[in-house]
Short mmCIF file of C-alpha atoms and ligand atoms in Angstrom, two decimals:
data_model
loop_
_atom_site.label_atom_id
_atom_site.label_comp_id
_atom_site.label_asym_id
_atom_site.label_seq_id
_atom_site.Cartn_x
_atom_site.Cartn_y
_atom_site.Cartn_z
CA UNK A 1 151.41 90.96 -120.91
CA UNK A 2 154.50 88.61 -120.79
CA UNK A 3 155.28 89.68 -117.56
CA UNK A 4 157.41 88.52 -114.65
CA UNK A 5 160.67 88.96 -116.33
CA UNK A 6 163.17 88.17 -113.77
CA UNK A 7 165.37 85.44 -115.41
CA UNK A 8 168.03 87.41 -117.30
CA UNK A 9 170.42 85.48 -119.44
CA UNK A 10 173.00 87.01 -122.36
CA UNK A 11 175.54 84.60 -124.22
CA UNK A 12 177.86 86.41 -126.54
CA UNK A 13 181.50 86.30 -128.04
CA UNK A 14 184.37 86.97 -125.28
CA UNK A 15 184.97 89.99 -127.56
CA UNK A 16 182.59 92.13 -130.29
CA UNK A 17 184.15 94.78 -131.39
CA UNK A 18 181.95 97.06 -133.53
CA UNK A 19 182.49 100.04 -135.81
CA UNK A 20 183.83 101.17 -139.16
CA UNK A 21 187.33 100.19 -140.16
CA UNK A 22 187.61 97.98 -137.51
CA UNK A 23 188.08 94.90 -139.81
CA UNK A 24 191.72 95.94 -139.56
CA UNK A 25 191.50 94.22 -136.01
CA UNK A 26 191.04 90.66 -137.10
CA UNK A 27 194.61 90.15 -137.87
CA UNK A 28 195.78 91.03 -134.23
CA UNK A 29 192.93 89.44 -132.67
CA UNK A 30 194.03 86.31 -134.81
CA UNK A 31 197.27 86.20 -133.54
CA UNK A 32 196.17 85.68 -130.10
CA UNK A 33 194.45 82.88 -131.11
CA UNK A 34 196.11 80.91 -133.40
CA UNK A 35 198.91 80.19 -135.93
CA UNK A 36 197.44 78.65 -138.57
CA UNK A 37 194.37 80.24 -140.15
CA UNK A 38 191.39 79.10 -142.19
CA UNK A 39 189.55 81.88 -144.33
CA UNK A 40 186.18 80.45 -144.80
CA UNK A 41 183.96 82.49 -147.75
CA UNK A 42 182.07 82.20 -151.02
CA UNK A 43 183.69 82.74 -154.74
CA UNK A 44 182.21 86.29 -154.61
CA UNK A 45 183.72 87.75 -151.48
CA UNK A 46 187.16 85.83 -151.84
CA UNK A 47 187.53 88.00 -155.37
CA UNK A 48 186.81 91.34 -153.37
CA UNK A 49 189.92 93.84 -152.69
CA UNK A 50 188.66 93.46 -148.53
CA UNK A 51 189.38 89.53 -148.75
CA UNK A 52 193.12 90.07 -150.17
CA UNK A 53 193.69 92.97 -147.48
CA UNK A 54 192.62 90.68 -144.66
CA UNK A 55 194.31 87.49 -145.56
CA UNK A 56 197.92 89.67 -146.34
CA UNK A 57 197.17 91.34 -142.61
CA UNK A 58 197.37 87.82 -141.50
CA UNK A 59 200.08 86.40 -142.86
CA UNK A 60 201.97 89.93 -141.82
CA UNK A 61 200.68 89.10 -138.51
CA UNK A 62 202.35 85.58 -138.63
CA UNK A 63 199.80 83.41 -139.29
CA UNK A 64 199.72 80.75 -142.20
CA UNK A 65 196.29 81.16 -144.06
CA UNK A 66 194.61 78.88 -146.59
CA UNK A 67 190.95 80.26 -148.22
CA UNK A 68 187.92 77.56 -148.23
CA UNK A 69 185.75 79.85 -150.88
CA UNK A 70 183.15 77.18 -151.50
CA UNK A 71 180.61 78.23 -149.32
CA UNK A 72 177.06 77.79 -151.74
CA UNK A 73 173.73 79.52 -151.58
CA UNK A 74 171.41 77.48 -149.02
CA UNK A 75 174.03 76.09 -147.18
CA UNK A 76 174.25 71.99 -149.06
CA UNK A 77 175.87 70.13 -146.10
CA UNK A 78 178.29 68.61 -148.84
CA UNK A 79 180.26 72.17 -149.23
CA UNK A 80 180.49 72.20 -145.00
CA UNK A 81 182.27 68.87 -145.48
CA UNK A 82 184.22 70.10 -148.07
CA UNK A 83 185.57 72.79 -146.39
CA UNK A 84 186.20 70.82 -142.55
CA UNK A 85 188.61 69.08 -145.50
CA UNK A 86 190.14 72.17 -146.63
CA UNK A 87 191.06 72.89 -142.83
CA UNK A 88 191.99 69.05 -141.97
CA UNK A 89 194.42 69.47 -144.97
CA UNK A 90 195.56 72.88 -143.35
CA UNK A 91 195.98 71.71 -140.17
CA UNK A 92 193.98 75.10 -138.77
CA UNK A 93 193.61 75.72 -135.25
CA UNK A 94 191.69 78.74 -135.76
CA UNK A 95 189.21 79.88 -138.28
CA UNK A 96 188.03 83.23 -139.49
CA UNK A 97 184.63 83.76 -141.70
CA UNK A 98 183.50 86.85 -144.21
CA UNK A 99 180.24 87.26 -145.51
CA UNK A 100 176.76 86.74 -144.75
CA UNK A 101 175.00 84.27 -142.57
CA UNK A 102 175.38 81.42 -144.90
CA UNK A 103 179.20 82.20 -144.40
CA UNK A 104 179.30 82.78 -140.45
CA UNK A 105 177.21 79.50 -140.42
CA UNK A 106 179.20 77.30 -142.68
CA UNK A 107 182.58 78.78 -140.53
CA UNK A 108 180.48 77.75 -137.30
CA UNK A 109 180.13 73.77 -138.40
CA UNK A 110 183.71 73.85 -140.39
CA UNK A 111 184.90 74.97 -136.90
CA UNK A 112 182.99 71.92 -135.09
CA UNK A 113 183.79 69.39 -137.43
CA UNK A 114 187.91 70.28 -136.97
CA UNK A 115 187.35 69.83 -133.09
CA UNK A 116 185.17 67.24 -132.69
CA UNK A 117 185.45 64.95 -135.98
CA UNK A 118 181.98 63.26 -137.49
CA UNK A 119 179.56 64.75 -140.00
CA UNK A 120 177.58 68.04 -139.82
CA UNK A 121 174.59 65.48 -139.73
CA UNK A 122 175.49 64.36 -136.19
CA UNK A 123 175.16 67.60 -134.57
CA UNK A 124 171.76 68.52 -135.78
CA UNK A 125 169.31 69.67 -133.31
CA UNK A 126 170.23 71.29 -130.26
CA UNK A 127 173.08 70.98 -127.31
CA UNK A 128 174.64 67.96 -129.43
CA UNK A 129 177.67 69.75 -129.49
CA UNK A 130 179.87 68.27 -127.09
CA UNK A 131 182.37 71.11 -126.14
CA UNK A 132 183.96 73.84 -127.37
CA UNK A 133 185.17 74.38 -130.88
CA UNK A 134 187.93 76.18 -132.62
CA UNK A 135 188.19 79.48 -132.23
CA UNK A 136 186.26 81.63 -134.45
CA UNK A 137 186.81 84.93 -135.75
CA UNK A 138 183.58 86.21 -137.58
CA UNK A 139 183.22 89.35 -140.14
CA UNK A 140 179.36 89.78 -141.12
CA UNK A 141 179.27 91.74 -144.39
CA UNK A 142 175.26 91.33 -144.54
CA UNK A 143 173.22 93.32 -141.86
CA UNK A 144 171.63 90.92 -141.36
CA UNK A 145 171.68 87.33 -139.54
CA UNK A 146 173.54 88.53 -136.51
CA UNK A 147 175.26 84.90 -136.99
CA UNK A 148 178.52 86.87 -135.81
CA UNK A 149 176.77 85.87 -132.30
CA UNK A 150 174.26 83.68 -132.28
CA UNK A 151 174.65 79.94 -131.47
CA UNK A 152 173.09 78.29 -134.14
CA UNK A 153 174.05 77.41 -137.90
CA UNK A 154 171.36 76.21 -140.11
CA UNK A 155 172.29 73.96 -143.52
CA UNK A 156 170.70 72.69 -146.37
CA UNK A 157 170.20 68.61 -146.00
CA UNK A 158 169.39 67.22 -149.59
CA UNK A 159 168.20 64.05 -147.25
CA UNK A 160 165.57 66.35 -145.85
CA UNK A 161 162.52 68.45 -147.00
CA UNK A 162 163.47 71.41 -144.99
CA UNK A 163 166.52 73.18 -143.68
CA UNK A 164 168.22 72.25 -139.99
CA UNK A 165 169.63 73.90 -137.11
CA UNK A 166 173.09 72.88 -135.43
CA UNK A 167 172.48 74.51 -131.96
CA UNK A 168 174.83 74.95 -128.92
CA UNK A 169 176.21 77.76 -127.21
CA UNK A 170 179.62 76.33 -128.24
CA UNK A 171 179.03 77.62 -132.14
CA UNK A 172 178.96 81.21 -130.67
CA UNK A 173 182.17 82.82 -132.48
CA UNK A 174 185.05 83.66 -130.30
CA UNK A 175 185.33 87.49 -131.61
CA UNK A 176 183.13 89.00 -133.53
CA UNK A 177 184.49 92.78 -135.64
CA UNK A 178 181.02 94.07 -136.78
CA UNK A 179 182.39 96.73 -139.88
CA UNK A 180 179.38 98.43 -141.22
CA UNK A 181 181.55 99.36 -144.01
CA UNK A 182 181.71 95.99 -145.28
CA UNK A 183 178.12 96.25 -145.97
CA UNK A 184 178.46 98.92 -148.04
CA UNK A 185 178.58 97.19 -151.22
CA UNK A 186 175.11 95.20 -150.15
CA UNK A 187 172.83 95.57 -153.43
CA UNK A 188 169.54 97.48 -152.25
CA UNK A 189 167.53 93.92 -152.72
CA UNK A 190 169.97 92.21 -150.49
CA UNK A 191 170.24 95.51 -147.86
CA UNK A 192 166.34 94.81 -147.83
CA UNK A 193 165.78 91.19 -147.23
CA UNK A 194 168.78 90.41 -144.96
CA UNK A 195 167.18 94.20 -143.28
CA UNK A 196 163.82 92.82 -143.02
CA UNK A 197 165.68 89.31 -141.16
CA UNK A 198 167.39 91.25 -138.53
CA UNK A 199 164.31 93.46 -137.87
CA UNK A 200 161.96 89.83 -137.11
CA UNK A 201 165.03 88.54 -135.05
CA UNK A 202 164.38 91.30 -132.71
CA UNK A 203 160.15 91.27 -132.64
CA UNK A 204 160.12 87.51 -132.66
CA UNK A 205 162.62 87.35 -129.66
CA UNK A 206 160.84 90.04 -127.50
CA UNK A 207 157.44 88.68 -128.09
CA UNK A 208 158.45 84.76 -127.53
CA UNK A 209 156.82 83.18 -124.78
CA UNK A 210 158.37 83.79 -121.24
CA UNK A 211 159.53 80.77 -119.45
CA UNK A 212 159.29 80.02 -115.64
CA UNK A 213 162.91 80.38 -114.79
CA UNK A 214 164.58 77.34 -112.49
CA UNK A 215 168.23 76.40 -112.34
CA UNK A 216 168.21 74.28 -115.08
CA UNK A 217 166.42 76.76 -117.82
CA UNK A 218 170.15 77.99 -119.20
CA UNK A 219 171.49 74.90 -119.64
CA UNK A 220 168.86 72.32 -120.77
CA UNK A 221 167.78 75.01 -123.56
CA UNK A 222 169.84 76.66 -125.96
CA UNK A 223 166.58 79.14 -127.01
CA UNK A 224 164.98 80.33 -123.05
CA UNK A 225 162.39 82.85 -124.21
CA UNK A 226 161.98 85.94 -123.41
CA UNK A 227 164.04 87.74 -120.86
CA UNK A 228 165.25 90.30 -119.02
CA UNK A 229 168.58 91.03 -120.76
CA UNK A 230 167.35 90.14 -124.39
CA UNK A 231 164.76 92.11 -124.28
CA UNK A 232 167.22 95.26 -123.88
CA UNK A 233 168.90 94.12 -126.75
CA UNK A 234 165.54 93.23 -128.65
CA UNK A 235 163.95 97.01 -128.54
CA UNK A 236 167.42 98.92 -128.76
CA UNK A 237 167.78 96.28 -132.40
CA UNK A 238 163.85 97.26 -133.44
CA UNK A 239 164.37 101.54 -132.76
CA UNK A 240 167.81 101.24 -134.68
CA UNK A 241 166.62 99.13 -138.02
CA UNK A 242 163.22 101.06 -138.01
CA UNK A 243 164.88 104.20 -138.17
CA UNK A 244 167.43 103.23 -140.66
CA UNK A 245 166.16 100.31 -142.96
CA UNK A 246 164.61 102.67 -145.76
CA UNK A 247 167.65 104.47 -145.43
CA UNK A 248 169.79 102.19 -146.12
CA UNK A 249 168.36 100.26 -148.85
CA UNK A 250 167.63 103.49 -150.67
CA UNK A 251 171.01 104.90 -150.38
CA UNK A 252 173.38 102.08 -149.75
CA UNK A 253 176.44 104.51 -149.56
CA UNK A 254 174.82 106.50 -146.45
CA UNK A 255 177.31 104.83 -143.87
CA UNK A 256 175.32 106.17 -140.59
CA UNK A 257 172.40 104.41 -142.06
CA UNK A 258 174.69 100.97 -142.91
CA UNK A 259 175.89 101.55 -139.41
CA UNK A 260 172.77 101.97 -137.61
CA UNK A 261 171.64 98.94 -139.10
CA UNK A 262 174.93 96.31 -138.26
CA UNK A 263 174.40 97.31 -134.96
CA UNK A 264 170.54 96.88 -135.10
CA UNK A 265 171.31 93.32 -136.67
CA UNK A 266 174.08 92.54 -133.90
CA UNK A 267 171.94 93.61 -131.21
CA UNK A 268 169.07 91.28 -132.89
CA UNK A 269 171.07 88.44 -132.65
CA UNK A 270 172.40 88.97 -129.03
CA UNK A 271 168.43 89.22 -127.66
CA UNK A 272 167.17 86.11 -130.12
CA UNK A 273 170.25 84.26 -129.70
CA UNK A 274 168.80 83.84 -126.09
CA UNK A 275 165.15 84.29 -126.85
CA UNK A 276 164.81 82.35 -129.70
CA UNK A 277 162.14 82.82 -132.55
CA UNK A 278 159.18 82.05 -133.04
CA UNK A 279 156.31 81.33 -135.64
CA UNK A 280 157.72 83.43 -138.94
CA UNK A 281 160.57 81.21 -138.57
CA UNK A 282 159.03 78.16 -138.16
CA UNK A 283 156.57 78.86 -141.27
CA UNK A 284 160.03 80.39 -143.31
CA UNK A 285 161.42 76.85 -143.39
CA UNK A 286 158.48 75.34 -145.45
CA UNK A 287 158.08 78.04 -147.28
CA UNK A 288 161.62 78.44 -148.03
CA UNK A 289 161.92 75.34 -149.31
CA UNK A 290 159.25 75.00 -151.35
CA UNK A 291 159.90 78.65 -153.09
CA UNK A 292 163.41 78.52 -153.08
CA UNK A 293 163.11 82.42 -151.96
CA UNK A 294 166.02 84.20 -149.49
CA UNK A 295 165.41 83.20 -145.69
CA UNK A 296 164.63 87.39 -145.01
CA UNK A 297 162.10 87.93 -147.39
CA UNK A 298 159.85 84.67 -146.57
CA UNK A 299 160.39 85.64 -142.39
CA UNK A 300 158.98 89.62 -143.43
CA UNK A 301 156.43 88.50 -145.63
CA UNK A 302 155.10 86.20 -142.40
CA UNK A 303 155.57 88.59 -139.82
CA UNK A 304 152.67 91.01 -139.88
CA UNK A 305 150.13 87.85 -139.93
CA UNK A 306 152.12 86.10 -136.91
CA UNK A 307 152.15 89.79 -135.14
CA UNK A 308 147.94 89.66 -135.99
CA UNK A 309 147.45 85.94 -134.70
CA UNK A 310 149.69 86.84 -132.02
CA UNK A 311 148.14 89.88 -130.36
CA UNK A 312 146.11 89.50 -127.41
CA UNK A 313 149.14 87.51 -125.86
CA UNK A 314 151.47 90.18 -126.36
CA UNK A 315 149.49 93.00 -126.78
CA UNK A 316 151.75 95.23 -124.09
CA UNK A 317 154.86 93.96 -125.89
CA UNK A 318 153.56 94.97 -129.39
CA UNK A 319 152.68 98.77 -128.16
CA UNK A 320 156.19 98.99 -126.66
CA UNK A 321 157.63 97.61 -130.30
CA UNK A 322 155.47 100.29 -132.09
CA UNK A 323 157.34 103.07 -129.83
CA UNK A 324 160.49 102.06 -130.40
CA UNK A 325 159.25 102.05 -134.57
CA UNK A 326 158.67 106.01 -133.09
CA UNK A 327 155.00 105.66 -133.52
CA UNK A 328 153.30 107.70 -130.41
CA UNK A 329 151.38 106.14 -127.81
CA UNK A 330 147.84 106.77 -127.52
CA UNK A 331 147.66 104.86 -123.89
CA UNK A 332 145.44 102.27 -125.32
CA UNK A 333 147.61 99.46 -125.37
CA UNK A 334 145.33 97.27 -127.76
CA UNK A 335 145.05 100.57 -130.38
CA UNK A 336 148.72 101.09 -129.93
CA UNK A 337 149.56 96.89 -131.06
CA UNK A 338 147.76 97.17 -133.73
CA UNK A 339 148.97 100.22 -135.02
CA UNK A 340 152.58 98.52 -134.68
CA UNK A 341 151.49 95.39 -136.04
CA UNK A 342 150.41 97.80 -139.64
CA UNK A 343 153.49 99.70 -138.96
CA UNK A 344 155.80 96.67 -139.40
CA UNK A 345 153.72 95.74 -142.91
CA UNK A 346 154.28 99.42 -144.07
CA UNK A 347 158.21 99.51 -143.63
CA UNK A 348 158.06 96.15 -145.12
CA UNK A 349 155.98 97.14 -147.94
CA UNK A 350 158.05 100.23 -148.46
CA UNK A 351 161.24 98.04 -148.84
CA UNK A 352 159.49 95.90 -151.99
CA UNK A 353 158.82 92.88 -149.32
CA UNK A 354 156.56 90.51 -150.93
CA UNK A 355 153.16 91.01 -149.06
CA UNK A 356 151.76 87.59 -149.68
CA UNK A 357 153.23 84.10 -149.37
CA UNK A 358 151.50 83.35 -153.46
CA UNK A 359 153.72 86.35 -154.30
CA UNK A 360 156.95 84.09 -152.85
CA UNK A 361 155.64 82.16 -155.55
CA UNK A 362 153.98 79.51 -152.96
CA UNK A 363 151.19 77.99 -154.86
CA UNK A 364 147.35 77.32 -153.14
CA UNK A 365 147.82 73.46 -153.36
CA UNK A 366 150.80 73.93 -150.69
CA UNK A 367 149.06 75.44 -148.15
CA UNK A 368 148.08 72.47 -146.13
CA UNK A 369 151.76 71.06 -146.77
CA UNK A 370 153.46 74.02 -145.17
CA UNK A 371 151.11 74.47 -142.31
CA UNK A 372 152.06 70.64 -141.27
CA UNK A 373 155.79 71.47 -141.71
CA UNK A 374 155.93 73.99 -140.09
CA UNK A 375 154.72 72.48 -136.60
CA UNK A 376 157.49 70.17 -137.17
CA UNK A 377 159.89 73.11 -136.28
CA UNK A 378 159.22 72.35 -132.47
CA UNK A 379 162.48 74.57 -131.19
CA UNK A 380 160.29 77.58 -132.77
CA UNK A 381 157.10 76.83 -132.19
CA UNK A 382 157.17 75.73 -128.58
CA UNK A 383 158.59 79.31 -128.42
CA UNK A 384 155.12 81.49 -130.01
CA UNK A 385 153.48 83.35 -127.07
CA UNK A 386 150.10 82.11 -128.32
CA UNK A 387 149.90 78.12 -128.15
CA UNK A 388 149.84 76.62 -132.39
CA UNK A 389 148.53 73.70 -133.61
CA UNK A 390 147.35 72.97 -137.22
CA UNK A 391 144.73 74.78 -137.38
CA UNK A 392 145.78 77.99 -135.91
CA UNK A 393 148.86 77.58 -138.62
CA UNK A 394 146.45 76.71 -141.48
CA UNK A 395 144.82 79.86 -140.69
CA UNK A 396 147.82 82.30 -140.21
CA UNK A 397 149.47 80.82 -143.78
CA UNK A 398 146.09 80.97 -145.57
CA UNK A 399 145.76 84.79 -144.48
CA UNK A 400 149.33 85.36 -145.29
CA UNK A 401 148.67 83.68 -148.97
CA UNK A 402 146.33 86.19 -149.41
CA UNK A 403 147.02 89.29 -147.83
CA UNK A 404 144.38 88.54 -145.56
CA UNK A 405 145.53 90.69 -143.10
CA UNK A 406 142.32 92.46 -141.67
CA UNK A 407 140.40 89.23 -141.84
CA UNK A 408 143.22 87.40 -139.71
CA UNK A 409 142.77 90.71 -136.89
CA UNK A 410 138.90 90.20 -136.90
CA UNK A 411 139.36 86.45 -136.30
CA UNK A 412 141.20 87.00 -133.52
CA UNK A 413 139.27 89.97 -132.23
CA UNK A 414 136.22 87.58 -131.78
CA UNK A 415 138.43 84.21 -130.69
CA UNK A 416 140.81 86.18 -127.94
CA UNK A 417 137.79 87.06 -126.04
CA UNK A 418 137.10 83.85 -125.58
CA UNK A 419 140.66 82.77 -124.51
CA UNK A 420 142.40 82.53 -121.49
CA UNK A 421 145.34 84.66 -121.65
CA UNK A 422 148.62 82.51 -120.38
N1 NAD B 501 172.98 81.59 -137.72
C1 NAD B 501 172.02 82.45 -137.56
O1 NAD B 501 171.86 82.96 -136.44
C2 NAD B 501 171.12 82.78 -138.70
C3 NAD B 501 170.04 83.65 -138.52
C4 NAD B 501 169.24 83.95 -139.62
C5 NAD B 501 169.53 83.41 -140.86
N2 NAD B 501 170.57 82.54 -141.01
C6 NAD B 501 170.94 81.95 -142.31
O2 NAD B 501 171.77 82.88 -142.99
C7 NAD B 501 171.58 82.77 -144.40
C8 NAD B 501 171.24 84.11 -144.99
O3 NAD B 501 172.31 84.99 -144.79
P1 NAD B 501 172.39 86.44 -145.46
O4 NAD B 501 171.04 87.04 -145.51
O5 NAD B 501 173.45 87.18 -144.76
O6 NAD B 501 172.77 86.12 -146.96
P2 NAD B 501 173.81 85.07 -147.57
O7 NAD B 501 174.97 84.84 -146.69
O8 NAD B 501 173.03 83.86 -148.01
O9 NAD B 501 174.33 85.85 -148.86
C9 NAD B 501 173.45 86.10 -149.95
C10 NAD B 501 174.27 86.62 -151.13
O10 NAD B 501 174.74 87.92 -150.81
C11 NAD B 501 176.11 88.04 -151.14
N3 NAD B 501 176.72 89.05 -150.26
C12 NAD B 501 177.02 88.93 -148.93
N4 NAD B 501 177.57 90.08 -148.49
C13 NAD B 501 177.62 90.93 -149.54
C14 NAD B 501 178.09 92.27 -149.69
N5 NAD B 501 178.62 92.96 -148.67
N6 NAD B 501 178.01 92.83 -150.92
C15 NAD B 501 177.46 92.15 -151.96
N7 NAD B 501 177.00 90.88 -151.88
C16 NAD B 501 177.09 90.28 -150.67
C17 NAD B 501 176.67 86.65 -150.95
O11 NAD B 501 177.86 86.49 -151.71
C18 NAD B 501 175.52 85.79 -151.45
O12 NAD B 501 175.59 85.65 -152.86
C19 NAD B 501 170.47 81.72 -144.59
O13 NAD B 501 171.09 80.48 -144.87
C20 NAD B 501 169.77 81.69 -143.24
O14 NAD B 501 169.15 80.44 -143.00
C21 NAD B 501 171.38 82.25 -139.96
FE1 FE2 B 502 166.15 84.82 -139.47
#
């Protein structure tokens, strides 16, 4: 049991306004802010009926708009650079994003390079950012990331093997208007992966490890660990995308059901904004990479093994995840985590998430490759309840190649008797 939880600690926008049709508020909120506005999306969103709508709503509201749609799959560092141009040339002093995470994200480092000059490059890692950045309106249309809050943008670096993080609290977005119905027109695959995301935000962040708090844990770390307030955030995200994920990929008009799960994504992101995540995300970014497969669907694939590997160090945590999934409680806290733990591969299973990594496409002769990677991920790692090194990754991504699930349980079964708990 991660226990002790004292330390509470949320970082968020100064204003999220949630609910459908509330899009309509960006305009006004941007005229507080600003006079001279950069619209920051990809080709497909800028030719949507919602894009024109919002830009006209600015300039009504007085505002002088130019649209950087050149926002690419992956994130390539080159189309951040091209749009900080875009706004240079526009002379913004405020910038508002619509779409998915890649378009929240590339808005977050367009937003730092206008304030603070330099290349994307010189940010990377985390609290490099040295103060605050334009203000930022963000509109997620994916639920999804919860990038609308979170303080961290992650890019594509040809110049490296994997993807990278720009962390600070200083990315978090200024306002964010949470519309579930601009998810609406999220294709059931896409509904499902960036679904399956948002639900690992939330067990990731209320299973990371729990930090000794002093005065200096919430500002020499962008990612704390566990905590008192994220962990309200983390269970309130996992009951509210449990109970609508299926939903909502099977019937992508059902707007209590696209609604249940913006908030469930937004909610994510407030409690692992904080938190931080752990080993599915660390083993993603190989993976990722390697398979060129969608961020979501590589986490969910990983998360049932990291759950198994995980157990005996959050075993308390995982029973209290499988009740918020509405699964009862039997009272036996080590029956009710693993019951959770095949409870989480189920709704992933049911939502046509690839159960195996070789399924991703990953092939055998990779395995060792992507267990070394991902240790490099330190920010996530560092974060797992149970300590990793090589071989405890070699062993979760060789199980998660293969579906391995039941083996990976009995491996631990024997081993965590043995261990020490933390
Ligand atoms: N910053 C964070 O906190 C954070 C957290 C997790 C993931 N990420 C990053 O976010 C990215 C993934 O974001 P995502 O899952 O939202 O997908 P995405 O932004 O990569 O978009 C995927 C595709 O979906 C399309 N799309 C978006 N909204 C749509 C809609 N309403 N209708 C139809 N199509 C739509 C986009 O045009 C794009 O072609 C990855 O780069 C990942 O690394 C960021
Ligand atoms: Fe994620």
């Amino acid at each position: 049991m991660l226990s002790n939880l004292n330390f509470g600690l949320t970082r968020a926008p100064a204003c999220i306004i949630f609910g459908p049709g509330q899009r309509n508020a960006a305009a006004l909120h941007a005229a507080r802010l600003g006079r001279r506005a950069l619209l920051v999306t990809d080709a497909r969103l800028s030719a949507d009926p919602d894009f024109a709508v919002l830009r006209d709503a600015l300039s009504g509201a007085g505002l002088e708009t130019a649209t950087f749609d050149g926002v690419e799959a992956e994130l390539p560092v080159a189309c951040i650079e091209a749009g900080a141009r875009a706004g240079r040339d526009h002379e913004a002093d405020i910038v508002l994003a619509i779409g998915g995470g890649s378009c929240l994200d590339a808005a977050k480092v367009i937003a730092l390079l206008l304030s603070h000059g330099g290349r994307p490059q010189d940010y990377y890692g985390e609290n490099k950012v040295p103060g605050p950045i334009l203000p930022l309106i963000a509109l997620p249309t994916t639920a999804g990331t919860g990038s609308e809050v979170t303080p961290v943008a992650v890019l594509a670096d040809p110049e490296r093997a994997m993807k990278i993080g720009v962390a600070s609290p200083y990315l978090i977005p200024t306002v964010s208007i949470c519309d579930p119905e601009l998810t609406l027109s999220c294709p059931p695959g896409l509904t499902a992966v960036s679904g399956a995301d948002a639900l690992t935000h939330a067990i990731e962040a209320f299973t990371t490890l729990h930090r000794d708090a002093n005065p200096n844990l919430s500002t020499d770390h962008v990612f704390t660990g566990k905590n008192a307030m994220s962990d309200l955030f983390a269970l309130e995200a996992i009951r509210l995308i449990a109970g609508s994920l299926e939903q909502a990929v099977r019937a992508g008009n059902d707007l209590e059901a696209r609604a249940a799960m913006s908030r469930g994504a937004l909610l994510a992101g407030l409690a692992f904004g904080v938190a931080g995540t752990a080993a599915a995300h660390a083993i993603q970014y190989p993976v990722g990479a390697l398979t060129h497969t969608p961020h979501g669907a590589g986490v969910a694939t990983l998360m049932p093994y990291v759950m198994a590997w995980n157990h005996a160090y959050c075993e308390a945590e995982l029973a209290q995840i499988g009740s918020a999934m509405g699964l009862d409680a039997t009272g036996d806290t080590h029956a009710d985590a693993l019951a959770s733990i095949r409870e989480v591969a189920r709704l992933f299973k049911a939502i046509a998430i690839p159960e195996t990594l070789a399924e991703l496409g990953l092939a055998d002769s990779l395995l060792d490759q992507v267990a070394r990677n991902s240790l490099g991920a330190e920010r996530l790692v560092k974060n797992n309840p149970r300590p990793l090194d090589l071989d405890g990754m070699s062993r979760i991504v060789a199980a998660a190649q293969t579906g391995n699930l039941d083996n990976l349980l009995a491996q631990n079964e024997t081993s965590n008797q043995k261990v020490a708990m933390p």
